[in-house]
Coordinates of C-alpha atoms in Angstrom, one line a residue:
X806 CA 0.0 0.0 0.0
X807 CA 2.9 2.2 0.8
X808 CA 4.7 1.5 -2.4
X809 CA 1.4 2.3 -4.4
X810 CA 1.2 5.5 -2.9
X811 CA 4.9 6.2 -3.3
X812 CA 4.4 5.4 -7.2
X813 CA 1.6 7.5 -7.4
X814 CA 3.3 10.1 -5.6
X815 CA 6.0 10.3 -8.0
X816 CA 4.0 10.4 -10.8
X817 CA 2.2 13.6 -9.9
X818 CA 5.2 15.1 -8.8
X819 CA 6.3 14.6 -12.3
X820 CA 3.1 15.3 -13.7
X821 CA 3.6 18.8 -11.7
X822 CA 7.5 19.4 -13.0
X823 CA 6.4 18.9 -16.5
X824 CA 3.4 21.2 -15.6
X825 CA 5.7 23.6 -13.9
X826 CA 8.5 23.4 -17.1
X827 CA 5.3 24.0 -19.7
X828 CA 4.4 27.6 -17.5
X829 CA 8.0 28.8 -17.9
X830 CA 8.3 28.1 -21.2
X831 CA 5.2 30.0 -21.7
X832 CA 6.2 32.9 -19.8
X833 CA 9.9 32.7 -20.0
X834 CA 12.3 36.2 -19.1
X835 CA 12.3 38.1 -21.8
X836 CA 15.3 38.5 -24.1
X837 CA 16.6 42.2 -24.6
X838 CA 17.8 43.1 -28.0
X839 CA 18.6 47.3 -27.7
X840 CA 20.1 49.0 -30.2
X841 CA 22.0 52.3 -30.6
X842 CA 23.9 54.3 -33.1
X843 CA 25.9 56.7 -32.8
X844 CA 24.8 60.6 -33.5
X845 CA 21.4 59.5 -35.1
X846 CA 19.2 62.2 -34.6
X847 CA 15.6 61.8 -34.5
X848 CA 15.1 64.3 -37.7
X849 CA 16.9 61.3 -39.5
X850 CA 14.0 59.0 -38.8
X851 CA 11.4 58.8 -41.1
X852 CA 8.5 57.7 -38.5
X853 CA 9.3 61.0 -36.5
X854 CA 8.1 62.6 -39.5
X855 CA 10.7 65.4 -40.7
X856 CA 10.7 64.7 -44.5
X857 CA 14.3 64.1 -44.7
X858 CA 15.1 60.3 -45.5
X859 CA 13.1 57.2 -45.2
X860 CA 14.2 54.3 -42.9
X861 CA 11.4 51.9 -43.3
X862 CA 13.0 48.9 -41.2
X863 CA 13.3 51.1 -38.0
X864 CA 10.2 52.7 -38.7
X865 CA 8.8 49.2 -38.1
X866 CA 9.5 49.2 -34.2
X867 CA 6.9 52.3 -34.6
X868 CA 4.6 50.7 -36.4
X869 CA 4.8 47.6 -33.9
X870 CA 5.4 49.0 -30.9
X871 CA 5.8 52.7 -29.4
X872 CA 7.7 56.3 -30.6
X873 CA 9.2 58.4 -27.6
X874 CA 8.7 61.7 -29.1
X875 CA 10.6 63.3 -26.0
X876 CA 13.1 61.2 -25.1
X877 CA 16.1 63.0 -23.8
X878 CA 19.6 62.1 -22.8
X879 CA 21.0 63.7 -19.4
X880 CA 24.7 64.8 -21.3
X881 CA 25.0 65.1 -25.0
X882 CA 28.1 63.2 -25.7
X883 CA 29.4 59.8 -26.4
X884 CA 31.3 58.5 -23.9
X885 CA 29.2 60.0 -21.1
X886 CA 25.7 59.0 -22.6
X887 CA 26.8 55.0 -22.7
X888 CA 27.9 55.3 -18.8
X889 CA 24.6 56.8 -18.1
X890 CA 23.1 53.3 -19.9
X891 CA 25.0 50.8 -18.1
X892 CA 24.7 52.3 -14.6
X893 CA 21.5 54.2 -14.6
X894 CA 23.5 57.2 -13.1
X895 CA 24.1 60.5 -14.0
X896 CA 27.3 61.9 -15.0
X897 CA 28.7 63.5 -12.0
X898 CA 27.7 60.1 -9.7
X899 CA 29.4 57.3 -12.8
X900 CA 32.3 59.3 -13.0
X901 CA 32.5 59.7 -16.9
X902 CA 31.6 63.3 -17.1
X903 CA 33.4 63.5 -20.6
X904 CA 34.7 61.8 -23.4
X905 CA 38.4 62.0 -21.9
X906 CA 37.6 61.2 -18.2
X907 CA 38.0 57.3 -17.5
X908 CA 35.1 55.1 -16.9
X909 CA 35.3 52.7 -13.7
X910 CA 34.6 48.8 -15.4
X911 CA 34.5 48.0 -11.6
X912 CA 31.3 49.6 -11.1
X913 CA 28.1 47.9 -11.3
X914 CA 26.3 47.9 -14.4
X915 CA 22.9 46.6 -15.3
X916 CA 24.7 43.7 -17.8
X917 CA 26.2 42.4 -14.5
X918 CA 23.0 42.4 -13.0
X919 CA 21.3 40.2 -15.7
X920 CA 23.9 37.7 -15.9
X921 CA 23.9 37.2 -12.0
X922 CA 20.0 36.6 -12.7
X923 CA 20.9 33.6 -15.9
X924 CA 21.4 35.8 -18.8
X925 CA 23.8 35.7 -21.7
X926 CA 25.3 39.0 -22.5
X927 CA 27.0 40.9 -25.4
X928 CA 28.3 44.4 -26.3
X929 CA 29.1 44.3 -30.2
X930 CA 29.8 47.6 -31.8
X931 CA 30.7 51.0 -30.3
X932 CA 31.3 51.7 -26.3
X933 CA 34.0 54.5 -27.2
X934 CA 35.6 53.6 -23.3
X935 CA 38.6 52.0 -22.8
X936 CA 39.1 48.9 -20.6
X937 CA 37.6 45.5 -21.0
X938 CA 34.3 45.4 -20.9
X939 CA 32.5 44.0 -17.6
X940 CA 29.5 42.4 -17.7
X941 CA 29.2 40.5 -21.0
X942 CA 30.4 37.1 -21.8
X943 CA 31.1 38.1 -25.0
X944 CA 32.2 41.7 -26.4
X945 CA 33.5 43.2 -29.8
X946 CA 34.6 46.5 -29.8
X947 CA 35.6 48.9 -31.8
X948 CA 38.5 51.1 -30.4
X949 CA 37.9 54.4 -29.6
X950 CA 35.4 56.1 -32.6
X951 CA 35.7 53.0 -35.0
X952 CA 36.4 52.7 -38.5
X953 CA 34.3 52.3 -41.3
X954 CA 36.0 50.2 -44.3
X955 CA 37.8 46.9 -42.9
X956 CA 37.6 48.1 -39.3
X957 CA 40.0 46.9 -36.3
X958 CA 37.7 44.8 -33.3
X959 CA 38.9 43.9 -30.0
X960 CA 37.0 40.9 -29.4
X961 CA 37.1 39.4 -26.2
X962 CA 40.3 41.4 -25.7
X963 CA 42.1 40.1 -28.8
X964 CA 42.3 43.0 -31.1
X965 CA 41.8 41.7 -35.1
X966 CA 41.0 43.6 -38.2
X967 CA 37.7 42.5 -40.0
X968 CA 37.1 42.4 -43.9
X969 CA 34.1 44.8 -44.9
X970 CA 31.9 47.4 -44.1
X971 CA 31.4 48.5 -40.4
X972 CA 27.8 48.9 -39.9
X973 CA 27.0 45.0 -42.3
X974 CA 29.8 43.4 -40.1
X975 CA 28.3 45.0 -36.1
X976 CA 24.7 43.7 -37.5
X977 CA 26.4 40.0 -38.9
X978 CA 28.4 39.8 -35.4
X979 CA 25.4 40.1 -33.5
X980 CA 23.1 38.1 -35.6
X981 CA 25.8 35.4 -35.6
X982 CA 25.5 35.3 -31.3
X983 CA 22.2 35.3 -31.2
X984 CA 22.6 31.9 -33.2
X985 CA 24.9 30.7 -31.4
X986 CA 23.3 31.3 -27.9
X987 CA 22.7 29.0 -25.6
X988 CA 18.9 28.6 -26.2
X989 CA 18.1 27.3 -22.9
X990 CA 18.8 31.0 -21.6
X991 CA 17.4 34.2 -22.0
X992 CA 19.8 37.0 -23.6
X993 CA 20.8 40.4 -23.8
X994 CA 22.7 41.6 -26.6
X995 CA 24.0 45.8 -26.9
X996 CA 23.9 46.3 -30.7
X997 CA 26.0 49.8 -31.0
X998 CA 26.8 51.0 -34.4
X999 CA 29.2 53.4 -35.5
X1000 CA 27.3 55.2 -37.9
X1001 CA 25.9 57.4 -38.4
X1002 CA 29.1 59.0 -36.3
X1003 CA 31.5 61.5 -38.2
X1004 CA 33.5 61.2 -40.5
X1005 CA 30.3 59.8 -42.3
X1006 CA 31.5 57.3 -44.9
X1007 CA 28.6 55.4 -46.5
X1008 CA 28.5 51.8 -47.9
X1009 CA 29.3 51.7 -51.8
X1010 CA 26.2 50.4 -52.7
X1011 CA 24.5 53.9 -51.3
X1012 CA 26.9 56.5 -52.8
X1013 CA 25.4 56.7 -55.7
X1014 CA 21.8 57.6 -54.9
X1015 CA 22.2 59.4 -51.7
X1016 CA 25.1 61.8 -53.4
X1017 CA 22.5 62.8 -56.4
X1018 CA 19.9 63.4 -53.1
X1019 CA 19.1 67.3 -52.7
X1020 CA 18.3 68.2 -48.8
X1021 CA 15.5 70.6 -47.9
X1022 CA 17.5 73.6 -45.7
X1023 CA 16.4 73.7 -42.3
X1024 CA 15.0 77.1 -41.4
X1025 CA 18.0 78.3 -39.3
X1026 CA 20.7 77.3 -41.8
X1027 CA 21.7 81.0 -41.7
X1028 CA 21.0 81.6 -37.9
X1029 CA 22.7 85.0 -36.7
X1030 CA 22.2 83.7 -32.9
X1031 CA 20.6 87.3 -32.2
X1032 CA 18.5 87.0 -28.8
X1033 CA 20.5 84.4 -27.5
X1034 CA 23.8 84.7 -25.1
X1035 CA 27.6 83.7 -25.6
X1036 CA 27.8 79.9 -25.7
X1037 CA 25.2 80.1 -28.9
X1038 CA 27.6 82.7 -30.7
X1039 CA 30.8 81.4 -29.7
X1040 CA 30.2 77.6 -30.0
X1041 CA 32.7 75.9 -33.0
X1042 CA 29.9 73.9 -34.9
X1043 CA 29.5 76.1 -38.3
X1044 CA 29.0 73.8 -41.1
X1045 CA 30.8 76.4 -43.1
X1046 CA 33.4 77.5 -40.9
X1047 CA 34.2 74.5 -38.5
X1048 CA 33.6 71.4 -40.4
X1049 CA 36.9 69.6 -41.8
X1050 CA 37.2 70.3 -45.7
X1051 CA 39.1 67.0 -46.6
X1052 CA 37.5 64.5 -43.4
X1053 CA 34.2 65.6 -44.0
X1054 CA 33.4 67.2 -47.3
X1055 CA 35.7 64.9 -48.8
X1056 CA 37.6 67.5 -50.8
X1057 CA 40.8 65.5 -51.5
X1058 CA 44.1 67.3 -49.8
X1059 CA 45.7 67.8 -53.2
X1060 CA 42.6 69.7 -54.1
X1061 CA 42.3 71.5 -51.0
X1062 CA 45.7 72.8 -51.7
X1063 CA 44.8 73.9 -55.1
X1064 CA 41.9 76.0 -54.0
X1065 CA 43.8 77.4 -51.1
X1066 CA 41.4 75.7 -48.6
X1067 CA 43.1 75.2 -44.8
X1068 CA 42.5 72.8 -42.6
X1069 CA 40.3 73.9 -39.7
X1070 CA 41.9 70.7 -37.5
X1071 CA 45.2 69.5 -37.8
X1072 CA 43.8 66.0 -38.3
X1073 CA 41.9 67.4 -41.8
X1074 CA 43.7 66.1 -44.3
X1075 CA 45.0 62.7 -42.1
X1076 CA 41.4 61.9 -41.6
X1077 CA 40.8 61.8 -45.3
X1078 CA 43.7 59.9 -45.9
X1079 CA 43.6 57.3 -43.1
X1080 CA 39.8 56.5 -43.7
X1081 CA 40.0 56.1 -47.6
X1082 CA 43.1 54.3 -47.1
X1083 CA 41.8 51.5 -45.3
X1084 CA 39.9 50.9 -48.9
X1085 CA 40.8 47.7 -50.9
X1086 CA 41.8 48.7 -54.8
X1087 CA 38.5 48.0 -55.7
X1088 CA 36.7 49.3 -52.6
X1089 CA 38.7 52.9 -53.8
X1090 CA 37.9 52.7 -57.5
X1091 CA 34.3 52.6 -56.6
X1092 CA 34.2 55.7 -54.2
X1093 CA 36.5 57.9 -56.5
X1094 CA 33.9 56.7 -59.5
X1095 CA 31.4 58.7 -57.7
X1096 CA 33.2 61.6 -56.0
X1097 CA 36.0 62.6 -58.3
X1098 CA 33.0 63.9 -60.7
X1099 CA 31.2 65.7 -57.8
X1100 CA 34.9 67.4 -56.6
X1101 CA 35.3 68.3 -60.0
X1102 CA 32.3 70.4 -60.4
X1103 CA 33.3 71.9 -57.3
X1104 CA 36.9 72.8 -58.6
X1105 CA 34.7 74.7 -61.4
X1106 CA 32.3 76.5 -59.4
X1107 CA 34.6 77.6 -56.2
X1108 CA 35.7 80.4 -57.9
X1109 CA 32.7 81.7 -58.0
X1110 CA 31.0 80.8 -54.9
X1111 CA 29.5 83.7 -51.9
X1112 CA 29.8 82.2 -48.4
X1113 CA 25.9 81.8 -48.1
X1114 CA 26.2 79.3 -52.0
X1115 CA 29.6 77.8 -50.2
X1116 CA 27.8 76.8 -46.9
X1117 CA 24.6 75.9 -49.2
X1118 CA 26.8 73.1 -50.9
X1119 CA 28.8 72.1 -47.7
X1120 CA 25.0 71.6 -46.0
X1121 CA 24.5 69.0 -49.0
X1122 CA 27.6 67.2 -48.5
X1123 CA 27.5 67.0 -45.3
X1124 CA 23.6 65.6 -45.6
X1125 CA 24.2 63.1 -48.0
X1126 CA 27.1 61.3 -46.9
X1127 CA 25.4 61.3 -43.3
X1128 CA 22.2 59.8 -44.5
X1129 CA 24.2 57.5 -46.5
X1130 CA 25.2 56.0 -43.5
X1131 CA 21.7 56.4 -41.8
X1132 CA 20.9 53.9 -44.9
X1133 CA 23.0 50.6 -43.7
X1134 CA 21.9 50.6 -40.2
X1135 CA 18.5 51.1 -41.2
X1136 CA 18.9 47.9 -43.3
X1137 CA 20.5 46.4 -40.3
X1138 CA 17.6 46.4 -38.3
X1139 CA 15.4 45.0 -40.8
X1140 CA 17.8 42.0 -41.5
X1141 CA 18.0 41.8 -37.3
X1142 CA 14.4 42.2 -37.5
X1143 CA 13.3 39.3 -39.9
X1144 CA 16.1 36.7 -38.3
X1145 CA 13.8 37.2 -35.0
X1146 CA 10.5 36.7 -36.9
X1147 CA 12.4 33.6 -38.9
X1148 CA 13.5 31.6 -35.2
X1149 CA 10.4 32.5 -33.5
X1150 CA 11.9 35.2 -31.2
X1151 CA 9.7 37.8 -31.9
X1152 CA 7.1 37.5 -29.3
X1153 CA 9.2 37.3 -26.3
X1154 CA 12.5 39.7 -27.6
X1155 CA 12.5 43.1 -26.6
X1156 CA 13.9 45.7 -29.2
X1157 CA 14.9 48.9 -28.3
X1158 CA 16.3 51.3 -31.4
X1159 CA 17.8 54.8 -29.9
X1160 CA 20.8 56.7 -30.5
X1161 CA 23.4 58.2 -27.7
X1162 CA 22.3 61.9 -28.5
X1163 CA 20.7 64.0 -30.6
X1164 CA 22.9 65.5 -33.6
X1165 CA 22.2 68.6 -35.6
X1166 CA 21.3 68.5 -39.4
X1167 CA 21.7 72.2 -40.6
X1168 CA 19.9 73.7 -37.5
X1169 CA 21.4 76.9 -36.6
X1170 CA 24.2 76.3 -39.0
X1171 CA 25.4 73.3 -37.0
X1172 CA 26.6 69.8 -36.7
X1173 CA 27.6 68.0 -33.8
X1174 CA 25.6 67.4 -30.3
X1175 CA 26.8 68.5 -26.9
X1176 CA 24.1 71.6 -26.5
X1177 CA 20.9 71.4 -24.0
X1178 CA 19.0 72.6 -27.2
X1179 CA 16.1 70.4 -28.5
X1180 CA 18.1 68.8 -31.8
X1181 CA 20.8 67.7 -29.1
X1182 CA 19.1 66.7 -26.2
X1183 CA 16.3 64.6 -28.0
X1184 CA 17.5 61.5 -29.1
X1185 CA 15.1 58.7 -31.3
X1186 CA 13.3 56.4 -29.0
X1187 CA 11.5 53.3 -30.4
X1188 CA 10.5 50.0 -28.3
X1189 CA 8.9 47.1 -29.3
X1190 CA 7.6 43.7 -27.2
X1191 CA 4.3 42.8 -28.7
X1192 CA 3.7 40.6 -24.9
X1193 CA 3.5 44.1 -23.3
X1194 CA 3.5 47.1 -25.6
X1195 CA 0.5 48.0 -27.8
X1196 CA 1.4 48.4 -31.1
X1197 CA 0.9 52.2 -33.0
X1198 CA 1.0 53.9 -29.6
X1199 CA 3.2 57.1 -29.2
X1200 CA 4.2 58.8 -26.2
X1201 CA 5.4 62.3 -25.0
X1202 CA 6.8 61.3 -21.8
X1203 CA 9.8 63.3 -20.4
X1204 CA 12.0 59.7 -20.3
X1205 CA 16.1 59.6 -20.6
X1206 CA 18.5 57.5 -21.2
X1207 CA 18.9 57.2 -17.3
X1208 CA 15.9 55.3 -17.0
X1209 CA 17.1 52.4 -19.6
X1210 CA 19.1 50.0 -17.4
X1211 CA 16.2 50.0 -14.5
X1212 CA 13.5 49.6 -17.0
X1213 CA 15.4 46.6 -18.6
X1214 CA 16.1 45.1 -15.3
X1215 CA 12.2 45.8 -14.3
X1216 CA 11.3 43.3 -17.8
X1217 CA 13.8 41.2 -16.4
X1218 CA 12.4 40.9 -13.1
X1219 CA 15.9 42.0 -11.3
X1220 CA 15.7 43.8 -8.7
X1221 CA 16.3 47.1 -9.0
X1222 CA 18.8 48.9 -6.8
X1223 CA 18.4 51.7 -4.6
X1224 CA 21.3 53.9 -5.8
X1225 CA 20.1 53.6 -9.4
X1226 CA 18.7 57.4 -10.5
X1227 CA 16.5 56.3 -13.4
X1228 CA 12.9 55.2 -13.4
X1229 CA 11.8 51.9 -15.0
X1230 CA 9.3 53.1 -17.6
X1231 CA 8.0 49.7 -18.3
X1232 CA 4.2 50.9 -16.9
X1233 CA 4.3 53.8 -18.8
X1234 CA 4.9 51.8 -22.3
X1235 CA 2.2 49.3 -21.4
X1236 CA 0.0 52.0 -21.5
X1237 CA -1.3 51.2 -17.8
X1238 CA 0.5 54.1 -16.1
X1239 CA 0.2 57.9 -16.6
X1240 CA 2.3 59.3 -14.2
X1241 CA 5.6 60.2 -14.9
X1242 CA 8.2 62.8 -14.3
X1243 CA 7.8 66.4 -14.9
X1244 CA 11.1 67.7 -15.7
X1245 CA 14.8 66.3 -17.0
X1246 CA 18.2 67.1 -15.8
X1247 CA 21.1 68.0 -18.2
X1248 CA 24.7 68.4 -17.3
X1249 CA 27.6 69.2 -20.2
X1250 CA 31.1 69.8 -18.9
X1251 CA 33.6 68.9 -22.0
X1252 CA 35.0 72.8 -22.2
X1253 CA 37.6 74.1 -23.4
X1254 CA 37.6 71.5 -26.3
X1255 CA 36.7 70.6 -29.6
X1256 CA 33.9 72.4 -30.9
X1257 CA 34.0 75.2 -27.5
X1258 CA 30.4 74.4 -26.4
X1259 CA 30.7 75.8 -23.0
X1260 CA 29.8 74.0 -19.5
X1261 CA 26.2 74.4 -18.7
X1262 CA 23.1 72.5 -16.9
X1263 CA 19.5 72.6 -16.8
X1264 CA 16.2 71.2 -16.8
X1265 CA 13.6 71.2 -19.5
X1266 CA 10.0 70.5 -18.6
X1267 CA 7.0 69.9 -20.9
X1268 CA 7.0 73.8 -22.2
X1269 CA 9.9 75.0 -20.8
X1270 CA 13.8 74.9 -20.7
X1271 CA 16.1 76.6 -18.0
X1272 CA 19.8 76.4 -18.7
X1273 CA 22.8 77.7 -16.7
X1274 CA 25.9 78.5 -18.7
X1275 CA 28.9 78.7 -15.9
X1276 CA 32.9 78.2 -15.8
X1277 CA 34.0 81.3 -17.5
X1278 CA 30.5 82.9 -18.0
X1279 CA 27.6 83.5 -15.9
X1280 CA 24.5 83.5 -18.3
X1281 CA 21.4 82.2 -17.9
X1282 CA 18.7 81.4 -21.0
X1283 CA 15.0 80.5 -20.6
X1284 CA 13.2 79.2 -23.3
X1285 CA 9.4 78.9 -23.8
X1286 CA 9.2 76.0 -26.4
X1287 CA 5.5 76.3 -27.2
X1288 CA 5.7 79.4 -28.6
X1289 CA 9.5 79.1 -29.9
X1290 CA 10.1 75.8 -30.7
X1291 CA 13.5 76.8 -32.7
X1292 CA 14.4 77.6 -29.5
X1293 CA 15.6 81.3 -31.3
X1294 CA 14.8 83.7 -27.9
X1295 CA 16.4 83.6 -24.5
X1296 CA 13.2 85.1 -22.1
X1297 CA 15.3 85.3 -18.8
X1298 CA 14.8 88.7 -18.9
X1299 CA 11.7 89.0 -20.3
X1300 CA 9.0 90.7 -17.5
X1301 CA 6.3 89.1 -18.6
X1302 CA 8.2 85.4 -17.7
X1303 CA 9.4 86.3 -14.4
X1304 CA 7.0 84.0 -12.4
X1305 CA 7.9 81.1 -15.2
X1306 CA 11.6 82.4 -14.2
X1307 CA 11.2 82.0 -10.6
X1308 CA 9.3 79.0 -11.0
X1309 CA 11.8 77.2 -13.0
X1310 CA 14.9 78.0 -11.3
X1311 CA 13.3 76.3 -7.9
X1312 CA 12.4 73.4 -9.5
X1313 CA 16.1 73.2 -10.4
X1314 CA 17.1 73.7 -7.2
X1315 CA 14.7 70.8 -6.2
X1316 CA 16.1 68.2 -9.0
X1317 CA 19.8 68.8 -8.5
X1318 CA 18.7 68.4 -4.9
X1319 CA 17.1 65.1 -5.4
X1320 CA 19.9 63.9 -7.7
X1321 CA 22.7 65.5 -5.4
X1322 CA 24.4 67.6 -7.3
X1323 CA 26.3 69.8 -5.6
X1324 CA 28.4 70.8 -8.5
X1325 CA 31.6 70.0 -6.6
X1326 CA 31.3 66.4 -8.1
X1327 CA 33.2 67.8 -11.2
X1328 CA 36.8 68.1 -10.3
X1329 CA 37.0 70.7 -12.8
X1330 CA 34.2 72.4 -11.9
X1331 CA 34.8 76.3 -10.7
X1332 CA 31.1 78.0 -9.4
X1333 CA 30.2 81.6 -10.4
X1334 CA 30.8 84.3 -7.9

């Protein structure tokens, strides 16, 4: 009798296991696939509706899943903006305040977090720190900005140079993981791209069209920076005046030379060289096909050319080899995207597609990031995981890249930790919670550098934008964005904003209270008497 009920007990107990093994399967952790380029702007995206290119593959995380249309980062530069997304901490707290300072692999991260919890973990692509990466059982890097023809990896700390294009071989390499995976185990995978990062060198099989492509002028091309303080008019960002002629507008040295043309950087010309050079024979004879004939017309025509024509046709260059490069990630996502749908990954993979800033395409004359201004601090913001996220749905929440590694730990179900600053916003895109932060907190500190944006903070809040430019200058700029979304006149002064004024600068007070800065976390930083 005993052994009877012994044998039947067994058998519901294994009854129950496979029972047990059937519910997790069904409701298995999620994997995380999330995905960032580098200086993609949101203007560059055709779902955010700005006319200027069409990326049909990304626009497909839109379609299935939901647009941040104010999505902000909380420092406008590389380096800084991928610390922020591994720790969930700002700047002055994860140390990497700039693209020079060193980042601490010792700290925690969110990637160590999921593979304490049973996940696999990558980082292919772009991380622009140095030091090994922690927290991935498999990484392959670029070193420092990357290359984009037959670029050098470090993979798993063995540094080897790779036969193609950059952007085809960061999508292969990742694909190839995936596969390889163990599938027993949920992963999380870091896509980063170079592109569509300076010095903008597009695949040879989009040269062709995207160099015949004419770009619409954005309405400040020509902005005098009248109404607005010193860091506007003093910043080194001019299309005209501050992009490299050789690097970027790939006028060849020789023909720089010719045309009297200097170098604005000493690394002009050596950037041009270096990046072409890495070209096979063929790889070369393909790219000079296109853009000897286009440098030739320019030879003609310099002569002739008024500033406002010369910055006209340096807008275009600039435009077309960028959104050149905008066209092979885009393509990298779709063939990412159907190798999920093909292995039945779809339904329980969460894709993320963002970039690590905002960039500007024209506006104000500019190119380059690093300003609190809207084309800088915004950055693309697309998630999709059909189990949770309604598809369609678009949202004007105030979220930042701060709030990335608790919200991926929150769909993880990892505890998230208490000295993490971000917010998981995992409610918020199931469309079951409305409440959400009111304001975002900015800090830039990379001055004196390249490009002379000066050191500033502020907060932004749905209509509003306070910013305090400090270190050698004491200026302050508030913006009302509903009625000036160019963001073309400082109000600071303006009477009839005082209480927004006063308003504004004590809810700064309260956020850098609540995220303790003091100010004096910056080594460097000196406070305005």
């Amino acid at each position: 009798m005993h052994y009877i009920r012994f044998l039947y007990l067994v058998s519901m107990l294994s009854c129950g296991s496979g029972f047990l093994g059937n519910a997790q399967q069904k409701n298995p952790k999620p994997n995380i696939v999330y995905i960032m380029s580098d200086d993609h702007a949101y203007q560059a995206i055709s779902a955010y509706g700005h006319g200027l290119n069409q990326t049909p593959h990304i626009d497909r995380l839109a379609q299935e899943g939901l647009k941040f249309t104010r999505a902000t980062v909380t420092n406008s530069l590389c380096a800084p903006s991928r610390a922020v997304l591994l720790t969930g901490k700002h700047s002055f707290v994860n140390g990497k305040i700039d693209n020079m300072a060193k980042f601490d692999w010792n700290q925690d991260n969110f990637a160590k977090m999921l593979q304490k919890h049973g996940y696999q973990t990558a980082l292919i692509g772009k991380i622009h720190m140095d030091g090994l990466p922690q927290g991935f059982d498999h990484s392959a890097v670029l070193i420092d900005q990357g290359e984009y023809y037959n670029p050098n990896f470090v993979i798993n700390g063995h540094k080897q140079q790779l036969t193609g294009y950059v952007t085809d071989l960061t999508t292969d390499m990742v694909i190839d993981w995936i596969d390889k995976r163990d599938s027993e185990k949920p992963f999380c995978v870091l896509y980063h791209q170079k592109a569509p990062h300076r010095e903008w060198l597009p695949a040879l099989r989009h040269i062709q069209s995207y160099t015949a492509t004419t770009y619409p002028e954005p309405a400040t091309l020509f902005d005098d920076f009248q109404g607005r303080g010193t860091a506007a008019k003093s910043a080194e960002m001019n299309i005209l005046n501050h992009m490299n002629w050789a690097g970027d507008s790939k006028v060849p040295p020789p023909l720089m030379d010719e045309l009297g043309l200097k170098e604005y950087m000493k690394w002009d010309k050596a950037a041009y060289t270096n990046n072409l050079g890495r070209m096979t024979e063929e790889e070369r004879k393909s790219w000079d096909a296109v853009y000897n004939p286009i440098m030739e017309t320019f030879k003609a025509q310099y002569p002739n050319m008024t500033s406002r024509e010369l910055l006209q046709w340096r807008y275009q260059r600039y435009m077309q080899d960028y959104m050149g490069t905008v066209a092979a990630v885009d393509e990298g996502v779709g063939k990412l995207l159907d190798y999920l749908k093909a292995n039945g990954l779809e339904e329980n993979t969460i894709v993320i597609y963002t970039s690590d800033q905002g960039f500007y395409l024209g506006e104000h004359g500019w190119f380059d990031k690093r300003f609190m201004y809207e084309e800088s601090l915004r950055t693309p913001l697309l998630i999709r995981y059909p189990k949770e996220i309604p598809a369609g749905k678009t949202s004007n929440a105030l979220v930042q890249n701060l709030d990335f590694a608790p919200t991926l730990l929150d769909f993880a179900g990892v505890e998230i930790p208490a000295d993490i600053q971000g917010e998981s916003f995992r409610t918020l895109a199931a469309g079951k919670d409305s409440l959400w932060r009111d304001a975002v907190y900015y800090t830039y500190y990379e001055y004196p550098s390249i490009h002379m944006v000066k050191r500033h903070y502020g907060i932004r809040t749905d209509r509003y934008k306070l910013i305090h430019f400090y270190y050698d200058v004491d200026e302050w700029e508030l913006y009302d964005l509903e009625k000036d979304p160019n963001e073309l006149s400082n109000v600071y002064e303006d009477p009839d904003y005082a209480a927004i004024k006063k308003h504004m600068t004590k809810k700064l007070q309260d956020v850098r209270k609540k995220y303790k800065d003091s100010g004096q976390n910056d080594a460097r930083y000196i406070p305005v008497e």
